[in-house]
Short mmCIF file of C-alpha atoms in Angstrom, two decimals:
data_model
loop_
_atom_site.label_atom_id
_atom_site.label_comp_id
_atom_site.label_asym_id
_atom_site.label_seq_id
_atom_site.Cartn_x
_atom_site.Cartn_y
_atom_site.Cartn_z
CA MET Q 123 80.41 -62.34 -55.67
CA ASN Q 124 77.39 -62.49 -53.35
CA SER Q 125 74.40 -60.65 -54.95
CA HIS Q 126 72.20 -61.04 -51.93
CA ASN Q 127 71.22 -57.90 -50.01
CA ASN Q 128 70.32 -59.27 -46.57
CA GLY Q 129 68.91 -55.96 -45.44
CA MET Q 130 66.09 -56.04 -48.00
CA LEU Q 131 63.49 -58.31 -49.60
CA ARG Q 132 61.97 -57.39 -52.94
CA ARG Q 133 58.55 -58.08 -54.37
CA TYR Q 134 58.29 -57.66 -58.14
CA THR Q 135 54.67 -57.02 -59.27
CA ASP Q 136 52.53 -54.78 -61.51
CA LEU Q 137 51.25 -51.23 -60.87
CA PRO Q 138 47.63 -52.36 -60.09
CA GLY Q 139 48.98 -54.84 -57.57
CA LEU Q 140 51.04 -52.15 -55.91
CA LEU Q 141 48.20 -49.61 -55.74
CA CYS Q 142 45.89 -52.33 -54.30
CA MET Q 143 48.52 -53.17 -51.63
CA LEU Q 144 49.04 -49.51 -50.65
CA THR Q 145 45.34 -48.58 -50.69
CA LYS Q 146 44.15 -51.63 -48.70
CA ARG Q 147 47.27 -51.81 -46.54
CA LYS Q 148 47.47 -55.54 -47.20
CA ILE Q 149 49.67 -58.13 -48.88
CA THR Q 150 47.82 -61.02 -50.48
CA LEU Q 151 48.87 -64.66 -50.56
CA LEU Q 152 47.50 -66.68 -53.53
CA ASP Q 153 46.97 -70.25 -54.60
CA PRO Q 154 50.23 -71.73 -56.12
CA CYS Q 155 48.20 -73.80 -58.62
CA PHE Q 156 48.51 -70.79 -61.01
CA TRP Q 157 52.33 -70.73 -60.81
CA ASP Q 158 54.45 -71.41 -63.84
CA ASP Q 159 56.58 -74.02 -62.08
CA LYS Q 160 54.28 -77.04 -61.73
CA ASN Q 161 56.95 -78.77 -59.58
CA ASP Q 162 56.30 -76.08 -57.01
CA ALA Q 163 52.56 -76.40 -57.19
CA TYR Q 164 52.85 -80.23 -56.82
CA TYR Q 165 55.02 -80.02 -53.69
CA ILE Q 166 52.58 -77.54 -52.05
CA GLU Q 167 49.65 -79.77 -52.84
CA LEU Q 168 51.59 -82.67 -51.45
CA TYR Q 169 52.18 -80.65 -48.31
CA ASN Q 170 48.43 -80.02 -48.08
CA LYS Q 171 47.67 -83.76 -48.25
CA ARG Q 172 50.39 -84.82 -45.80
CA LYS Q 173 49.40 -82.17 -43.23
CA ASN Q 174 45.66 -82.54 -43.86
CA PHE Q 175 45.21 -78.94 -44.93
CA SER Q 176 42.52 -77.81 -47.43
CA SER Q 177 44.57 -74.89 -48.70
CA THR Q 178 48.10 -73.55 -48.71
CA LEU Q 179 48.71 -70.15 -50.17
CA ALA Q 180 51.96 -68.28 -50.73
CA LEU Q 181 53.65 -65.02 -51.74
CA CYS Q 182 57.11 -64.91 -53.35
CA LEU Q 183 59.85 -62.32 -52.83
CA THR Q 184 63.53 -62.34 -53.65
CA GLN Q 185 66.66 -61.89 -51.51
CA LYS Q 186 68.65 -60.64 -54.46
CA ASN Q 187 69.66 -57.18 -55.50
CA GLU Q 188 67.97 -55.78 -58.56
CA THR Q 189 68.51 -57.85 -61.72
CA TYR Q 190 67.43 -57.72 -65.34
CA HIS Q 191 66.17 -61.28 -64.96
CA HIS Q 192 63.70 -60.34 -62.20
CA TRP Q 193 62.35 -57.31 -64.09
CA SER Q 194 61.94 -59.25 -67.32
CA ILE Q 195 60.41 -62.39 -65.83
CA PHE Q 196 58.31 -61.17 -62.90
CA THR Q 197 56.96 -57.81 -64.27
CA SER Q 198 55.82 -56.40 -67.56
CA ARG Q 199 57.66 -53.56 -69.25
CA GLU Q 200 54.59 -51.38 -69.28
CA ASN Q 201 53.67 -51.39 -65.59
CA GLY Q 202 56.29 -53.26 -63.62
CA VAL Q 203 57.20 -52.12 -60.10
CA CYS Q 204 59.39 -53.46 -57.31
CA ILE Q 205 58.47 -53.05 -53.62
CA VAL Q 206 61.58 -53.10 -51.49
CA PHE Q 207 60.92 -54.19 -47.87
CA ASP Q 208 63.11 -53.71 -44.83
CA ARG Q 209 63.96 -57.34 -44.20
CA ASP Q 210 64.38 -57.11 -40.39
CA LYS Q 211 61.12 -55.20 -39.99
CA LEU Q 212 59.20 -57.52 -42.27
CA GLU Q 213 60.46 -60.71 -40.64
CA ASP Q 214 59.73 -59.34 -37.16
CA PHE Q 215 56.20 -58.52 -38.31
CA LEU Q 216 55.59 -61.88 -39.95
CA ALA Q 217 56.85 -63.68 -36.85
CA VAL Q 218 53.87 -62.48 -34.83
CA GLN Q 219 51.18 -63.17 -37.52
CA PRO Q 220 49.20 -66.28 -36.67
CA GLY Q 221 49.57 -69.30 -38.97
CA LEU Q 222 52.32 -67.88 -41.15
CA LEU Q 223 55.55 -69.62 -42.19
CA HIS Q 224 58.27 -67.67 -43.94
CA GLY Q 225 61.88 -68.06 -45.00
CA PRO Q 226 64.33 -68.59 -47.89
CA VAL Q 227 63.63 -71.33 -50.45
CA LYS Q 228 66.15 -74.22 -50.55
CA TYR Q 229 67.30 -75.23 -53.99
CA MET Q 230 68.02 -78.90 -54.54
CA THR Q 231 69.37 -81.00 -57.42
CA LEU Q 232 67.54 -84.22 -58.45
CA SER Q 233 70.46 -86.32 -57.22
CA LYS Q 234 70.50 -84.59 -53.79
CA MET Q 235 66.76 -85.04 -53.42
CA GLY Q 236 67.19 -88.74 -54.27
CA LYS Q 237 69.77 -89.13 -51.47
CA GLU Q 238 68.18 -86.95 -48.80
CA THR Q 239 64.67 -87.16 -47.38
CA PRO Q 240 63.38 -83.64 -46.66
CA GLN Q 241 60.99 -83.11 -43.80
CA ILE Q 242 57.36 -82.54 -44.69
CA GLU Q 243 57.57 -79.03 -43.30
CA MET Q 244 60.15 -78.16 -45.91
CA LEU Q 245 57.94 -78.98 -48.87
CA PRO Q 246 56.65 -75.41 -49.41
CA PHE Q 247 60.28 -74.16 -49.35
CA LEU Q 248 61.90 -76.60 -51.80
CA LYS Q 249 62.67 -75.85 -55.45
CA ARG Q 250 64.72 -77.31 -58.19
CA HIS Q 251 68.32 -76.20 -58.45
CA ALA Q 252 67.75 -74.73 -61.97
CA PHE Q 253 65.80 -71.86 -60.31
CA THR Q 254 68.66 -70.87 -57.98
CA ASP Q 255 69.07 -67.47 -59.58
CA GLU Q 256 65.65 -66.43 -58.26
CA SER Q 257 67.01 -66.54 -54.66
CA GLU Q 258 63.39 -66.72 -53.50
CA TYR Q 259 62.00 -65.92 -50.12
CA ARG Q 260 58.54 -67.26 -49.44
CA ILE Q 261 55.59 -66.42 -47.16
CA VAL Q 262 53.18 -69.36 -46.67
CA TYR Q 263 49.76 -69.74 -45.01
CA SER Q 264 47.83 -72.98 -44.57
CA SER Q 265 44.16 -73.46 -43.64
CA ASN Q 266 41.73 -76.22 -42.93
CA GLU Q 267 39.18 -74.32 -45.06
CA LYS Q 268 39.22 -74.13 -48.85
CA ILE Q 269 40.27 -70.55 -49.59
CA ASN Q 270 41.76 -68.81 -52.71
CA PHE Q 271 43.53 -65.96 -51.00
CA LYS Q 272 44.72 -64.68 -47.63
CA ASP Q 273 45.19 -61.05 -46.85
CA ILE Q 274 47.80 -59.94 -44.30
CA PRO Q 275 47.82 -56.42 -42.86
CA LEU Q 276 50.69 -54.29 -44.16
CA PRO Q 277 52.23 -51.54 -42.04
CA ILE Q 278 53.51 -49.00 -44.56
CA ASP Q 279 56.74 -48.48 -42.61
CA LEU Q 280 57.90 -51.96 -43.69
CA ILE Q 281 58.48 -50.54 -47.19
CA GLN Q 282 61.94 -48.95 -47.75
CA LYS Q 283 61.20 -47.76 -51.25
CA ILE Q 284 59.40 -48.50 -54.52
CA SER Q 285 61.22 -48.82 -57.80
CA VAL Q 286 59.48 -48.26 -61.13
CA ASN Q 287 60.58 -50.29 -64.10
CA PRO Q 288 63.55 -48.95 -66.11
CA TRP Q 289 61.49 -48.85 -69.36
CA ALA Q 290 58.90 -46.39 -68.10
CA PRO Q 291 58.97 -42.98 -69.82
CA ASP Q 292 59.76 -40.13 -67.47
CA ALA Q 293 56.25 -38.70 -67.77
CA LEU Q 294 54.72 -42.01 -66.73
CA PHE Q 295 57.21 -42.40 -63.87
CA ASN Q 296 56.37 -38.95 -62.59
CA ALA Q 297 52.59 -39.72 -62.79
CA ILE Q 298 53.13 -43.01 -60.89
CA LYS Q 299 55.21 -41.20 -58.22
CA THR Q 300 52.55 -38.47 -57.76
CA THR Q 301 49.76 -41.10 -57.48
CA ILE Q 302 51.61 -43.06 -54.81
CA ARG Q 303 52.43 -39.92 -52.78
CA MET Q 304 48.70 -38.95 -52.81
CA LEU Q 305 47.69 -42.15 -51.12
CA ASP Q 306 46.98 -41.99 -47.40
CA GLY Q 307 50.13 -42.62 -45.40
CA CYS Q 308 52.37 -42.92 -48.47
CA LYS Q 309 53.67 -39.35 -48.79
CA LYS Q 310 57.12 -40.18 -47.43
CA ILE Q 311 57.71 -43.43 -49.35
CA LYS Q 312 60.78 -43.18 -51.59
CA VAL Q 313 59.79 -43.71 -55.23
CA LYS Q 314 62.60 -44.08 -57.75
CA LYS Q 315 62.88 -45.16 -61.35
CA SER Q 316 65.31 -48.09 -61.88
CA LEU Q 317 68.52 -47.09 -63.62
CA LEU Q 318 69.39 -50.66 -64.46
CA ILE Q 319 69.54 -50.17 -68.22
CA ASN Q 320 70.48 -46.47 -68.36
CA ASN Q 321 72.90 -45.55 -65.61
CA LYS Q 322 74.69 -42.28 -66.16
CA LYS Q 323 77.39 -43.03 -63.63
CA TRP Q 324 78.23 -46.27 -65.35
CA CYS Q 325 78.45 -44.53 -68.74
CA SER Q 326 80.59 -41.66 -67.32
CA ILE Q 327 83.07 -44.17 -65.93
CA GLY Q 328 83.41 -45.60 -69.45
CA ASP Q 329 84.11 -42.07 -70.77
CA THR Q 330 87.20 -41.87 -68.51
CA ILE Q 331 88.77 -45.03 -69.88
CA PRO Q 332 91.93 -44.04 -71.93
#
C-alpha cells in the first residue's frame, strides 16, 4: 500500500519553530552539520567542495501521510506540531525562488551506490536505503558565502493545516489553537489535534465486530 500523499508535504517541528515561522512569515534552512545522519552531512559537504560553494543549507519535509514514527522521531511529545503544506502550491512557489533546489530524496543501497555513479547535483538528495521510511523531500540552498541559515518568505496560503501532537492535553491544544488564530493572517488556518493514537472511529469499528 502506498502511504504517500502526493497532494501534501509535511514538516514536523516544535511549537516555538511553528510560531516563529508564522510570525515572521518565513521558513528557515539550516546547516546539515547538526543532523543526526552524518552520512547526509558528509555528502552535502562533499557537494560544497565539488561545486566550490562555501555553504549549503537545507530543510527537510516528508511526502508520507502521518505516522507514529515521524511524530516520535522528529518532534517531542510536549510541543510537537506538524505543518501540512499544499504540495502543488509549495512547489510552484519554490520554483521561482532564486538559488533553491527542491525535490524528493533518492534512497540507495551500498551495493547500488557502488555500481552506479550519481551526478554531483544529486549529492544533496541521496540517502542510505535504511532511511527509506522517512520518504523525505528536501529544500536546498547553496551560497558562495559562509552562512548558517537562509530565510525564505512564506505565503500563509501554502499551509493546508496544522496538526498538534496526539499527546497534547485538550487544554493545551485549545491554547495552541487560540494562539495561532490570534496571529496576523492566521485566523483561517485549520488547526487540528492528531487522532493517531486515540481515534474514536477506529475504536467504534472494533465495537461492531461480532
